[in-house]
PDB file of C-alpha atoms and ligand atoms in Angstrom:
ATOM      1  CA  MET W   1       0.000   0.000   0.000  1.00 41.00           C
ATOM      2  CA  LYS W   2       1.362   3.412  -0.972  1.00 46.00           C
ATOM      3  CA  HIS W   3       0.317   6.633   0.624  1.00 46.00           C
ATOM      4  CA  SER W   4       0.507   9.431  -1.874  1.00 49.00           C
ATOM      5  CA  ASP W   5      -1.359  12.306  -0.284  1.00 56.00           C
ATOM      6  CA  SER W   6       1.162  13.861   2.019  1.00 75.00           C
ATOM      7  CA  ASN W   7      -1.143  14.631   4.966  1.00 80.00           C
ATOM      8  CA  ASN W   8      -2.618  11.162   4.845  1.00 90.00           C
ATOM      9  CA  GLN W   9       0.853   9.767   4.504  1.00 92.00           C
ATOM     10  CA  ILE W  10       2.041  11.480   7.663  1.00 94.00           C
ATOM     11  CA  GLU W  11      -1.003  10.280   9.626  1.00 94.00           C
ATOM     12  CA  ALA W  12      -0.608   6.744   8.299  1.00 96.00           C
ATOM     13  CA  PHE W  13       3.080   6.770   9.227  1.00 96.00           C
ATOM     14  CA  LYS W  14       2.291   7.926  12.780  1.00 96.00           C
ATOM     15  CA  SER W  15      -0.285   5.190  13.074  1.00 97.00           C
ATOM     16  CA  ALA W  16       2.215   2.574  11.821  1.00 98.00           C
ATOM     17  CA  ILE W  17       4.647   3.735  14.512  1.00 97.00           C
ATOM     18  CA  ASN W  18       1.982   3.481  17.196  1.00 96.00           C
ATOM     19  CA  LYS W  19       1.003  -0.032  16.120  1.00 97.00           C
ATOM     20  CA  SER W  20       4.602  -1.302  15.988  1.00 98.00           C
ATOM     21  CA  LYS W  21       6.169  -3.319  18.742  1.00 97.00           C
ATOM     22  CA  LYS W  22       9.581  -3.794  17.179  1.00 98.00           C
ATOM     23  CA  ILE W  23      10.973  -0.894  15.195  1.00 98.00           C
ATOM     24  CA  VAL W  24      14.471  -0.875  13.730  1.00 98.00           C
ATOM     25  CA  GLY W  25      16.170   2.298  12.508  1.00 98.00           C
ATOM     26  CA  PHE W  26      18.635   2.383   9.633  1.00 98.00           C
ATOM     27  CA  THR W  27      20.574   5.625   9.242  1.00 97.00           C
ATOM     28  CA  GLY W  28      23.115   7.163   6.886  1.00 95.00           C
ATOM     29  CA  ALA W  29      25.017  10.410   6.510  1.00 92.00           C
ATOM     30  CA  GLY W  30      21.880  12.482   5.869  1.00 93.00           C
ATOM     31  CA  ILE W  31      20.761  12.213   9.491  1.00 95.00           C
ATOM     32  CA  SER W  32      23.932  13.911  10.738  1.00 94.00           C
ATOM     33  CA  THR W  33      24.309  16.858   8.375  1.00 90.00           C
ATOM     34  CA  GLU W  34      22.101  18.975  10.698  1.00 90.00           C
ATOM     35  CA  SER W  35      24.670  18.300  13.422  1.00 92.00           C
ATOM     36  CA  GLY W  36      27.384  19.848  11.270  1.00 85.00           C
ATOM     37  CA  ILE W  37      28.880  16.527  10.174  1.00 82.00           C
ATOM     38  CA  PRO W  38      29.619  16.703   6.455  1.00 70.00           C
ATOM     39  CA  ASP W  39      28.648  13.825   4.198  1.00 66.00           C
ATOM     40  CA  TYR W  40      32.152  12.538   3.480  1.00 61.00           C
ATOM     41  CA  ARG W  41      31.164  10.545   0.452  1.00 57.00           C
ATOM     42  CA  SER W  42      29.256  13.329  -1.254  1.00 54.00           C
ATOM     43  CA  LYS W  43      30.744  15.617  -3.859  1.00 52.00           C
ATOM     44  CA  GLY W  44      33.096  18.129  -2.256  1.00 53.00           C
ATOM     45  CA  GLY W  45      33.362  15.837   0.773  1.00 55.00           C
ATOM     46  CA  ILE W  46      36.666  14.963   2.381  1.00 55.00           C
ATOM     47  CA  TRP W  47      37.188  11.858   0.200  1.00 54.00           C
ATOM     48  CA  ASP W  48      36.842  14.009  -2.891  1.00 55.00           C
ATOM     49  CA  LYS W  49      39.740  16.190  -1.790  1.00 62.00           C
ATOM     50  CA  PHE W  50      42.117  13.531  -0.527  1.00 69.00           C
ATOM     51  CA  GLN W  51      43.271  10.145  -1.718  1.00 78.00           C
ATOM     52  CA  PRO W  52      41.931   7.664   0.808  1.00 85.00           C
ATOM     53  CA  VAL W  53      44.409   5.652   2.874  1.00 92.00           C
ATOM     54  CA  TYR W  54      43.616   2.002   2.259  1.00 94.00           C
ATOM     55  CA  PHE W  55      43.726  -0.482   5.110  1.00 95.00           C
ATOM     56  CA  GLU W  56      46.712  -2.299   3.593  1.00 96.00           C
ATOM     57  CA  GLU W  57      48.649   0.981   3.395  1.00 96.00           C
ATOM     58  CA  PHE W  58      47.804   1.780   7.001  1.00 96.00           C
ATOM     59  CA  ILE W  59      49.278  -1.561   8.050  1.00 96.00           C
ATOM     60  CA  SER W  60      52.394  -1.448   5.914  1.00 97.00           C
ATOM     61  CA  ASP W  61      53.394   2.196   5.521  1.00 97.00           C
ATOM     62  CA  GLU W  62      54.362   4.417   8.490  1.00 96.00           C
ATOM     63  CA  GLY W  63      53.966   7.589   6.386  1.00 95.00           C
ATOM     64  CA  LYS W  64      50.438   6.663   5.240  1.00 95.00           C
ATOM     65  CA  ARG W  65      49.636   5.845   8.854  1.00 96.00           C
ATOM     66  CA  THR W  66      50.639   9.370   9.880  1.00 96.00           C
ATOM     67  CA  LEU W  67      48.570  10.815   7.039  1.00 94.00           C
ATOM     68  CA  TYR W  68      45.580   8.795   8.211  1.00 95.00           C
ATOM     69  CA  TRP W  69      45.992   9.955  11.805  1.00 96.00           C
ATOM     70  CA  GLN W  70      46.339  13.583  10.674  1.00 93.00           C
ATOM     71  CA  ARG W  71      42.970  13.378   8.920  1.00 91.00           C
ATOM     72  CA  LYS W  72      41.338  11.638  11.864  1.00 93.00           C
ATOM     73  CA  GLN W  73      42.742  14.314  14.176  1.00 93.00           C
ATOM     74  CA  GLU W  74      41.251  17.003  11.930  1.00 89.00           C
ATOM     75  CA  LEU W  75      37.911  15.184  11.847  1.00 88.00           C
ATOM     76  CA  TRP W  76      37.929  14.691  15.623  1.00 92.00           C
ATOM     77  CA  LYS W  77      37.838  18.479  16.111  1.00 89.00           C
ATOM     78  CA  ASP W  78      34.369  18.475  14.478  1.00 87.00           C
ATOM     79  CA  LEU W  79      33.189  15.181  15.917  1.00 91.00           C
ATOM     80  CA  SER W  80      34.118  15.822  19.523  1.00 93.00           C
ATOM     81  CA  ILE W  81      31.849  18.891  19.693  1.00 93.00           C
ATOM     82  CA  ALA W  82      29.002  17.658  17.433  1.00 95.00           C
ATOM     83  CA  LEU W  83      25.663  17.113  19.156  1.00 97.00           C
ATOM     84  CA  PRO W  84      22.775  14.824  18.212  1.00 97.00           C
ATOM     85  CA  ASN W  85      19.867  16.524  16.449  1.00 97.00           C
ATOM     86  CA  LYS W  86      16.102  15.969  16.212  1.00 96.00           C
ATOM     87  CA  GLY W  87      16.638  12.970  13.938  1.00 97.00           C
ATOM     88  CA  HIS W  88      18.751  11.143  16.501  1.00 98.00           C
ATOM     89  CA  LEU W  89      16.312  12.116  19.258  1.00 98.00           C
ATOM     90  CA  PHE W  90      13.426  10.689  17.210  1.00 98.00           C
ATOM     91  CA  PHE W  91      14.976   7.233  17.619  1.00 98.00           C
ATOM     92  CA  LYS W  92      15.831   7.863  21.285  1.00 98.00           C
ATOM     93  CA  GLU W  93      12.148   8.636  21.937  1.00 98.00           C
ATOM     94  CA  LEU W  94      11.094   5.371  20.280  1.00 98.00           C
ATOM     95  CA  TYR W  95      13.567   3.595  22.530  1.00 98.00           C
ATOM     96  CA  ASP W  96      12.152   5.338  25.601  1.00 98.00           C
ATOM     97  CA  LYS W  97       8.692   4.098  24.574  1.00 97.00           C
ATOM     98  CA  GLY W  98      10.090   0.560  24.523  1.00 98.00           C
ATOM     99  CA  ILE W  99       9.472  -0.012  20.807  1.00 98.00           C
ATOM    100  CA  LEU W 100      12.941   0.445  19.281  1.00 98.00           C
ATOM    101  CA  ALA W 101      14.605  -2.959  18.956  1.00 98.00           C
ATOM    102  CA  GLY W 102      17.776  -1.749  17.296  1.00 98.00           C
ATOM    103  CA  LEU W 103      19.507   0.975  15.357  1.00 98.00           C
ATOM    104  CA  ILE W 104      21.721   0.139  12.391  1.00 98.00           C
ATOM    105  CA  THR W 105      23.894   2.949  11.119  1.00 97.00           C
ATOM    106  CA  GLN W 106      26.375   3.547   8.322  1.00 95.00           C
ATOM    107  CA  ASN W 107      27.662   6.585  10.229  1.00 95.00           C
ATOM    108  CA  ILE W 108      30.860   6.656  12.245  1.00 94.00           C
ATOM    109  CA  ASP W 109      30.126   9.862  14.162  1.00 95.00           C
ATOM    110  CA  GLY W 110      28.794   8.298  17.364  1.00 96.00           C
ATOM    111  CA  LEU W 111      25.798  10.650  17.503  1.00 97.00           C
ATOM    112  CA  HIS W 112      23.300   7.852  18.224  1.00 98.00           C
ATOM    113  CA  GLU W 113      25.398   6.941  21.272  1.00 97.00           C
ATOM    114  CA  LYS W 114      25.493  10.617  22.274  1.00 97.00           C
ATOM    115  CA  SER W 115      21.682  10.819  21.995  1.00 98.00           C
ATOM    116  CA  GLY W 116      21.505   8.333  24.858  1.00 98.00           C
ATOM    117  CA  LEU W 117      20.744   5.108  22.974  1.00 98.00           C
ATOM    118  CA  PRO W 118      22.439   2.198  24.736  1.00 97.00           C
ATOM    119  CA  LYS W 119      25.497   0.907  22.911  1.00 95.00           C
ATOM    120  CA  ASP W 120      24.218  -2.658  22.791  1.00 96.00           C
ATOM    121  CA  ILE W 121      21.252  -1.872  20.545  1.00 98.00           C
ATOM    122  CA  ILE W 122      23.378   0.075  18.026  1.00 98.00           C
ATOM    123  CA  VAL W 123      25.023  -1.683  15.086  1.00 98.00           C
ATOM    124  CA  ASN W 124      27.820   0.517  13.715  1.00 97.00           C
ATOM    125  CA  LEU W 125      28.222  -1.136  10.309  1.00 96.00           C
ATOM    126  CA  HIS W 126      31.201   1.046   9.382  1.00 94.00           C
ATOM    127  CA  GLY W 127      32.657   1.137  12.880  1.00 96.00           C
ATOM    128  CA  THR W 128      32.883   4.185  15.131  1.00 96.00           C
ATOM    129  CA  ASN W 129      35.153   7.149  15.684  1.00 95.00           C
ATOM    130  CA  LEU W 130      34.266   7.137  19.382  1.00 95.00           C
ATOM    131  CA  GLU W 131      36.854   4.473  20.103  1.00 96.00           C
ATOM    132  CA  VAL W 132      40.430   3.609  19.177  1.00 98.00           C
ATOM    133  CA  ARG W 133      41.325  -0.073  18.999  1.00 97.00           C
ATOM    134  CA  CYS W 134      44.538  -2.055  18.853  1.00 98.00           C
ATOM    135  CA  LEU W 135      44.740  -4.052  15.628  1.00 97.00           C
ATOM    136  CA  ASP W 136      46.802  -6.739  17.397  1.00 97.00           C
ATOM    137  CA  CYS W 137      45.241  -7.375  20.809  1.00 98.00           C
ATOM    138  CA  GLY W 138      41.890  -5.566  20.505  1.00 96.00           C
ATOM    139  CA  PHE W 139      42.531  -3.291  23.491  1.00 98.00           C
ATOM    140  CA  THR W 140      40.084  -0.386  23.118  1.00 97.00           C
ATOM    141  CA  VAL W 141      40.062   3.112  24.602  1.00 97.00           C
ATOM    142  CA  PRO W 142      37.734   6.130  24.215  1.00 97.00           C
ATOM    143  CA  SER W 143      38.993   8.326  21.351  1.00 97.00           C
ATOM    144  CA  GLU W 144      39.432  11.386  23.567  1.00 96.00           C
ATOM    145  CA  ASP W 145      42.101   9.500  25.516  1.00 97.00           C
ATOM    146  CA  VAL W 146      44.166   9.357  22.322  1.00 97.00           C
ATOM    147  CA  PHE W 147      43.274  12.629  20.617  1.00 97.00           C
ATOM    148  CA  ASP W 148      43.530  14.940  23.644  1.00 94.00           C
ATOM    149  CA  GLY W 149      47.070  16.247  23.443  1.00 90.00           C
ATOM    150  CA  LEU W 150      47.992  14.018  20.482  1.00 95.00           C
ATOM    151  CA  ASP W 151      51.272  15.123  18.885  1.00 96.00           C
ATOM    152  CA  LEU W 152      51.918  13.132  15.708  1.00 95.00           C
ATOM    153  CA  GLU W 153      55.439  14.499  15.457  1.00 95.00           C
ATOM    154  CA  GLN W 154      56.190  12.189  18.389  1.00 95.00           C
ATOM    155  CA  GLY W 155      55.053   9.227  16.262  1.00 96.00           C
ATOM    156  CA  ASN W 156      51.815   7.404  15.534  1.00 97.00           C
ATOM    157  CA  PRO W 157      49.764   6.169  18.503  1.00 97.00           C
ATOM    158  CA  LEU W 158      50.548   2.634  19.689  1.00 97.00           C
ATOM    159  CA  CYS W 159      48.669   0.288  22.004  1.00 98.00           C
ATOM    160  CA  PRO W 160      49.846   0.787  25.615  1.00 96.00           C
ATOM    161  CA  GLU W 161      49.241  -2.921  26.296  1.00 97.00           C
ATOM    162  CA  CYS W 162      51.175  -4.613  23.478  1.00 98.00           C
ATOM    163  CA  LYS W 163      52.709  -1.799  21.360  1.00 97.00           C
ATOM    164  CA  GLY W 164      50.577  -2.953  18.415  1.00 97.00           C
ATOM    165  CA  LEU W 165      49.081  -0.516  15.917  1.00 98.00           C
ATOM    166  CA  PHE W 166      46.318   1.690  17.311  1.00 97.00           C
ATOM    167  CA  LYS W 167      43.620   2.702  14.825  1.00 97.00           C
ATOM    168  CA  PRO W 168      40.323   4.586  15.166  1.00 96.00           C
ATOM    169  CA  ASP W 169      37.733   1.793  15.202  1.00 96.00           C
ATOM    170  CA  THR W 170      36.219   2.538  11.802  1.00 95.00           C
ATOM    171  CA  ILE W 171      36.128   0.373   8.699  1.00 94.00           C
ATOM    172  CA  SER W 172      38.716   1.713   6.242  1.00 92.00           C
ATOM    173  CA  PHE W 173      38.715   1.546   2.475  1.00 89.00           C
ATOM    174  CA  GLY W 174      39.787  -1.952   1.515  1.00 90.00           C
ATOM    175  CA  GLN W 175      38.638  -3.396   4.854  1.00 91.00           C
ATOM    176  CA  GLN W 176      35.713  -5.834   5.160  1.00 90.00           C
ATOM    177  CA  LEU W 177      32.672  -5.020   7.257  1.00 93.00           C
ATOM    178  CA  ARG W 178      32.630  -7.120  10.419  1.00 94.00           C
ATOM    179  CA  GLY W 179      30.726 -10.365  10.039  1.00 95.00           C
ATOM    180  CA  GLU W 180      29.197 -10.157  13.508  1.00 96.00           C
ATOM    181  CA  ASP W 181      27.824  -6.672  12.792  1.00 96.00           C
ATOM    182  CA  LEU W 182      26.297  -7.784   9.487  1.00 96.00           C
ATOM    183  CA  ASP W 183      24.773 -10.783  11.273  1.00 97.00           C
ATOM    184  CA  ARG W 184      23.240  -8.588  13.971  1.00 98.00           C
ATOM    185  CA  ALA W 185      21.894  -6.201  11.306  1.00 98.00           C
ATOM    186  CA  ASN W 186      20.368  -9.125   9.396  1.00 97.00           C
ATOM    187  CA  ASP W 187      18.753 -10.510  12.552  1.00 98.00           C
ATOM    188  CA  LEU W 188      17.235  -7.119  13.323  1.00 98.00           C
ATOM    189  CA  ALA W 189      15.977  -6.758   9.732  1.00 98.00           C
ATOM    190  CA  ILE W 190      14.365 -10.191   9.778  1.00 98.00           C
ATOM    191  CA  SER W 191      12.659  -9.728  13.136  1.00 98.00           C
ATOM    192  CA  CYS W 192      11.411  -6.122  13.034  1.00 98.00           C
ATOM    193  CA  ASP W 193       7.857  -5.135  12.134  1.00 98.00           C
ATOM    194  CA  LEU W 194       8.776  -1.634  10.927  1.00 98.00           C
ATOM    195  CA  MET W 195      12.066  -0.361   9.522  1.00 98.00           C
ATOM    196  CA  VAL W 196      12.623   3.392   9.376  1.00 98.00           C
ATOM    197  CA  VAL W 197      15.443   4.428   7.020  1.00 98.00           C
ATOM    198  CA  VAL W 198      16.757   7.963   7.492  1.00 97.00           C
ATOM    199  CA  GLY W 199      19.329   9.831   5.442  1.00 95.00           C
ATOM    200  CA  SER W 200      20.772   6.970   3.436  1.00 94.00           C
ATOM    201  CA  THR W 201      20.841   6.791  -0.346  1.00 92.00           C
ATOM    202  CA  LEU W 202      21.012   2.984   0.048  1.00 93.00           C
ATOM    203  CA  VAL W 203      23.694   2.583  -2.592  1.00 89.00           C
ATOM    204  CA  VAL W 204      26.642   1.328  -0.502  1.00 84.00           C
ATOM    205  CA  GLN W 205      26.528  -2.473  -0.476  1.00 83.00           C
ATOM    206  CA  PRO W 206      26.170  -4.724   1.417  1.00 84.00           C
ATOM    207  CA  ALA W 207      24.706  -2.383   4.032  1.00 83.00           C
ATOM    208  CA  SER W 208      22.061  -1.073   1.672  1.00 87.00           C
ATOM    209  CA  SER W 209      20.447  -4.486   1.186  1.00 94.00           C
ATOM    210  CA  ILE W 210      19.308  -4.548   4.824  1.00 97.00           C
ATOM    211  CA  PRO W 211      16.061  -2.566   4.307  1.00 97.00           C
ATOM    212  CA  SER W 212      15.122  -4.954   1.477  1.00 96.00           C
ATOM    213  CA  ILE W 213      15.667  -7.892   3.823  1.00 97.00           C
ATOM    214  CA  ALA W 214      13.300  -6.290   6.348  1.00 98.00           C
ATOM    215  CA  LYS W 215      10.667  -5.751   3.662  1.00 97.00           C
ATOM    216  CA  ALA W 216      11.042  -9.288   2.302  1.00 97.00           C
ATOM    217  CA  ASN W 217      10.446 -10.614   5.821  1.00 98.00           C
ATOM    218  CA  GLY W 218       7.173  -8.796   6.282  1.00 98.00           C
ATOM    219  CA  ALA W 219       8.202  -5.491   7.845  1.00 98.00           C
ATOM    220  CA  ILE W 220       6.680  -2.179   6.870  1.00 98.00           C
ATOM    221  CA  LEU W 221       9.392  -0.075   5.223  1.00 98.00           C
ATOM    222  CA  ALA W 222       9.567   3.714   5.608  1.00 98.00           C
ATOM    223  CA  ILE W 223      12.268   5.782   3.886  1.00 97.00           C
ATOM    224  CA  ILE W 224      12.947   9.390   4.829  1.00 96.00           C
ATOM    225  CA  THR W 225      15.747  10.758   2.708  1.00 94.00           C
ATOM    226  CA  LEU W 226      16.307  13.770   0.500  1.00 91.00           C
ATOM    227  CA  SER W 227      17.260  11.909  -2.653  1.00 89.00           C
ATOM    228  CA  GLU W 228      15.702   8.903  -4.329  1.00 93.00           C
ATOM    229  CA  THR W 229      16.894   5.403  -3.472  1.00 94.00           C
ATOM    230  CA  PRO W 230      17.023   2.249  -5.618  1.00 94.00           C
ATOM    231  CA  ILE W 231      14.267   0.670  -3.494  1.00 94.00           C
ATOM    232  CA  ASP W 232      11.770   3.537  -3.286  1.00 94.00           C
ATOM    233  CA  ASN W 233       9.321   1.345  -5.232  1.00 94.00           C
ATOM    234  CA  HIS W 234       9.339  -1.300  -2.519  1.00 94.00           C
ATOM    235  CA  ALA W 235       8.760   1.091   0.378  1.00 96.00           C
ATOM    236  CA  ASP W 236       5.404   1.560   2.100  1.00 97.00           C
ATOM    237  CA  PHE W 237       6.243   5.133   3.002  1.00 97.00           C
ATOM    238  CA  ILE W 238       8.519   7.518   1.103  1.00 96.00           C
ATOM    239  CA  PHE W 239       9.312  11.006   2.317  1.00 95.00           C
ATOM    240  CA  HIS W 240      11.842  12.868   0.197  1.00 94.00           C
ATOM    241  CA  LEU W 241      12.626  15.354   2.926  1.00 93.00           C
ATOM    242  CA  LYS W 242      15.415  16.295   5.275  1.00 92.00           C
ATOM    243  CA  MET W 243      14.816  14.690   8.650  1.00 94.00           C
ATOM    244  CA  ASP W 244      14.317  17.977  10.525  1.00 92.00           C
ATOM    245  CA  ALA W 245      11.624  19.053   8.040  1.00 92.00           C
ATOM    246  CA  PHE W 246      10.002  15.637   8.408  1.00 94.00           C
ATOM    247  CA  ILE W 247      10.024  15.866  12.221  1.00 94.00           C
ATOM    248  CA  ASN W 248       8.375  19.286  11.997  1.00 92.00           C
ATOM    249  CA  LEU W 249       5.623  17.702   9.886  1.00 91.00           C
ATOM    250  CA  ILE W 250       4.938  14.808  12.238  1.00 91.00           C
ATOM    251  CA  GLN W 251       4.955  17.097  15.274  1.00 88.00           C
ATOM    252  CA  SER W 252       2.572  19.671  13.777  1.00 81.00           C
TER     253      SER W 252
HETATM  254 ZN1   ZN N   1      47.422  -4.151  21.805  1.00 58.60          ZN
END
């Protein structure tokens, strides 16, 4: 069933939310732009300006490692002060009502954690910038412990436990998504009764297949994103809006 009239669509969406017992959120870069986090993959984004450092290069090349850390240090200045916005709080409110079963995100900005969602219901498909992890022993520390006072001229950060390579806990170019995260995302998609996609163009595989899995397993699918997605035709609700404009509509 498609809802074309926009007022009816909003009312029908609200009613679907109220009837749901197990909602899963799926978010991409578009949810965080209102928090001042640029969409790194979009045109003019950071990856347009710089050659990415591939995972293999990070492992094997000290100079590339420094370059990577320099960029992460630059990014941390924005991330450490960014605050969750209405979009993130929308999901936090669903959680407070006891109807949010999980939140899958392609973002690495940690804003869902900052909104107050418990860590264990969040699946960070592309990892997170909130933590730094040792590639050898897995020892993990909060990012501020590494970035506060970081001086790269003294060398790249190493694990205090085993002297292995420290790396912000995000998935780099050339690095596989974690199997356990994909499994958790699949389980959530299969078991939810409503999936709400916000701010993702759903083009980065394999993450983008998750909403289709939810739909194929009987969930209602709602997509709130500025641009069209390849699966708009399969969605029950489509709102081509920025999330803050959408929130204004559902609250009015
Ligand atoms: Zn270590």
